[in-house]
């Protein structure tokens, strides 16, 4: 029987001990003596969040298909266990073998959102791995990062030996082969990193030096090791059907956030919303083959026993075989007690028809993401959704029996005026009006329109990467304008408005577009007690404020400034295919309130066609 | 067709709580392709009822739940398929058909449970100082006198209040065994006695004021009252019948 790293006394004292015992259905056990590489795959948040992430399941499955690799999982210990591990000096361990991370060859950390950065330091410290690369010895695991936040790795540069830029399916095999070879030849850590730096898509931060201008902006960013290339190329899988997919994903004992089979139908998005990083970094849009997806769905439901299947993509409605796939899923599985969930769907006749068949409309709500209240603002962000489309969609939904609608907005978008803010309330009201146009005897009581706004954070590799942010006070002022506007609407009793916290937004802004100097702030904040910053119950803004003061780093340098056209960005050494000139052109079109058509209507020459696949070559065979 | 599944829970799975065990079985039954019946509606769920929730930290050799089948499947095949799809920590022991009447299913029929408080260690608190009796020796020696008491009052805490209860009538049997102390206690929705409460009382009786953390808590079996017809037992002298014995094997021909 597997021996657990934690004893009964500890496991019975902490919240949800199942987070730490491993041994779940489809988790992979191997004999450590029979493998060459031990890889600890980490999602730096609690188990239930981390287990819901598709990317890790894909890599876990892919790595473990290799006989010479054993990939295990590790997540952030919640604060209760964190305290015990420190007190009792118990090293952090991987779930499968329950053995210390310290003994592994690699610690891979996925970077999904900025507010998990202090959790990364917790993982390193509890694993007894020195925080900084320069302090690590030959025996320490190699710490490698990947995921969307790796597209600006600079704030984390000091803490990672390597970053993998792009989709994991392309060069991990090469990286492992190189590592094995180096290990066999008895090469040093440094020698391995030099070999790794030569692999396309691998970034070794210690081989690069930034220099700064007097105004603190970046002057140059150059390799200082001959093995390191000037630009690091994003990795893209040209043909998704050539990749592996986890047909037997790990099934947690406790309820994870995603307690269902997740079927990735496509990567990338044709829409080109100007605030959206995913829409740029995952270009070109590539679809998966519908017949393959049908087989995957069947196999995954059988191997997991999940009672729900969900389609995953940035914009499901743009998947060309959506009707065929959804019809298949309904016909095949609905009678077998399997629920089907379809997030990120555009509201139209087809989707309403499907939703009526798969959910109880009395209980469910329909979600629209207009992102902005006024048409002007939607043109600025290139959200190709008109007010007529929103109101028609809502109208159809109301006729179909729905009474609850959720609306998502962003506040603090570039060029936003008070008029734009107030339009959030006005649009919500017009949706409600559409409901009350239905004759009284045909509708079911009141409607419930819930609008919520988050504050916009400009991200690297988007047309808004030049945009200034606001101060936390300004964000709150804008939220209160919207709130006030809601209270003045005709149907205010049917409207609800929620907004997000502004302090976290500002921090996220600093980390998203930060440079290497921001690393000190993260470390300082962590030392002062910041941890689980994405959780409202554990977020401690004062630690961060203190950290900025202690390190002399001015957060406003990163947030409030509109960046100059010629400014060199910390992430410019990464080549994502989409060109900086294209992003700049999009920024100017945003300021001119001009909409850019989506990839299927017209190619705008962003640069992603270089990858030789996907939407760029549709109908061109 | 109503069926009862008996399973064992051990190892790391003792840290999985009751609700998660339910979820585990819902998924296991699907993986094993057992033809379970569902409720109708937008979010259909399995018709499933558990006999008696097991607390976190306890292991068990005698856990039960009942399901409803849409079509029959032989006991042997069902056990084989479920064990092929389970993980280390949960083993399926039997899969039997039970009476259709609602009153014979689920929690309502549970009247007693067997527990073993297994010695985790015995040389604690200085009790094994050479010449002194060890901890297990003290408890074993005091047990007969403990049981001879006409009443054993303990403070029972509920969510709302605490009250003094006499637990003596709820202890059906108790004896010292090589590996621990065996207890047969009242269980179910009418009267339910936790083994920890009994052992704490025994410790106090043996002048050990604080029960040391020296047991593995293990459930052995669950029982229904045997004086019912459904049991169909010839030996009316038995007071209890295991939930398993209330069911019968489903043969290959589904007879």
XYZ file of C-alpha atoms in Angstrom, chain B residues 28-147:
120
model
C -17.273 3.971 -10.524
C -20.663 2.540 -11.528
C -20.427 4.405 -14.835
C -16.887 3.255 -15.490
C -17.926 -0.325 -14.741
C -20.997 0.144 -16.988
C -23.385 -1.184 -14.369
C -26.939 -0.600 -15.700
C -28.073 1.722 -12.914
C -31.465 3.418 -13.022
C -31.658 7.214 -12.967
C -34.239 9.704 -11.860
C -35.822 11.610 -14.715
C -35.585 15.358 -15.353
C -32.941 17.792 -16.542
C -30.220 16.611 -14.237
C -30.859 12.916 -13.770
C -29.041 11.260 -10.904
C -28.536 7.696 -9.821
C -31.038 6.153 -7.491
C -28.669 5.339 -4.674
C -28.860 5.144 -0.910
C -26.094 4.624 1.593
C -26.613 2.632 4.771
C -24.583 4.561 7.284
C -22.066 7.327 6.621
C -18.543 6.522 7.788
C -16.589 9.324 9.435
C -13.306 10.631 7.997
C -10.345 8.688 9.326
C -12.183 5.379 9.779
C -11.552 2.268 7.729
C -14.193 -0.391 7.201
C -14.776 -3.957 6.068
C -18.529 -3.592 5.998
C -19.917 -0.601 4.085
C -23.133 -0.732 2.093
C -25.230 1.109 -0.415
C -28.287 0.187 -2.433
C -28.959 0.976 -6.061
C -31.722 0.327 -8.517
C -30.895 -1.479 -11.750
C -32.587 -0.878 -15.118
C -31.694 -4.377 -16.197
C -30.210 -7.311 -14.335
C -26.544 -8.245 -14.222
C -25.029 -11.219 -12.439
C -23.384 -10.668 -9.079
C -20.129 -12.168 -10.240
C -19.917 -9.995 -13.323
C -20.853 -6.825 -11.447
C -18.252 -7.412 -8.726
C -15.622 -8.208 -11.321
C -16.322 -5.083 -13.372
C -16.439 -2.808 -10.369
C -13.207 -4.134 -8.929
C -11.543 -3.672 -12.302
C -12.534 0.010 -12.281
C -11.832 0.867 -8.639
C -8.700 2.203 -6.954
C -6.563 0.953 -4.105
C -8.550 1.754 -0.990
C -11.996 0.593 -2.083
C -12.806 -3.062 -2.848
C -16.206 -4.403 -3.821
C -17.114 -7.413 -1.663
C -20.583 -8.355 -2.863
C -23.416 -7.317 -5.158
C -26.769 -8.818 -4.208
C -30.397 -8.493 -5.030
C -32.599 -7.281 -2.165
C -36.320 -7.101 -1.536
C -38.186 -4.522 -3.610
C -40.107 -2.979 -0.720
C -38.834 0.424 0.178
C -38.612 -0.351 3.883
C -35.759 -2.793 3.383
C -33.403 -0.302 1.773
C -30.972 2.286 2.946
C -30.387 3.630 6.341
C -33.729 2.851 7.929
C -32.916 -0.792 8.598
C -29.491 -0.357 10.220
C -29.658 -1.217 13.934
C -26.125 -2.165 14.931
C -22.517 -1.921 13.867
C -19.345 -3.743 14.813
C -16.210 -1.721 15.453
C -12.662 -2.481 16.328
C -10.551 0.100 18.109
C -7.202 -1.234 16.939
C -4.061 -0.536 18.910
C -1.948 1.935 17.003
C 0.708 1.676 19.725
C 0.544 0.648 23.356
C 3.706 2.025 24.823
C 2.501 5.524 25.384
C 2.244 7.902 28.297
C 4.710 5.920 30.377
C 2.306 3.021 30.783
C 4.920 0.650 29.468
C 7.548 1.632 31.999
C 9.144 -1.728 32.940
C 7.089 -3.242 35.701
C 4.045 -1.108 34.858
C 1.172 -2.606 32.908
C 0.929 -1.348 29.336
C -1.928 0.721 28.094
C -3.762 -2.118 26.349
C -3.347 -4.295 29.417
C -4.993 -1.704 31.629
C -7.990 -1.264 29.342
C -8.408 -4.993 28.781
C -8.253 -5.686 32.487
C -10.793 -3.006 33.382
C -13.222 -3.891 30.578
C -15.287 -6.574 32.450
C -15.876 -4.229 35.384
C -16.731 -1.399 32.988
C -19.420 -3.523 31.362
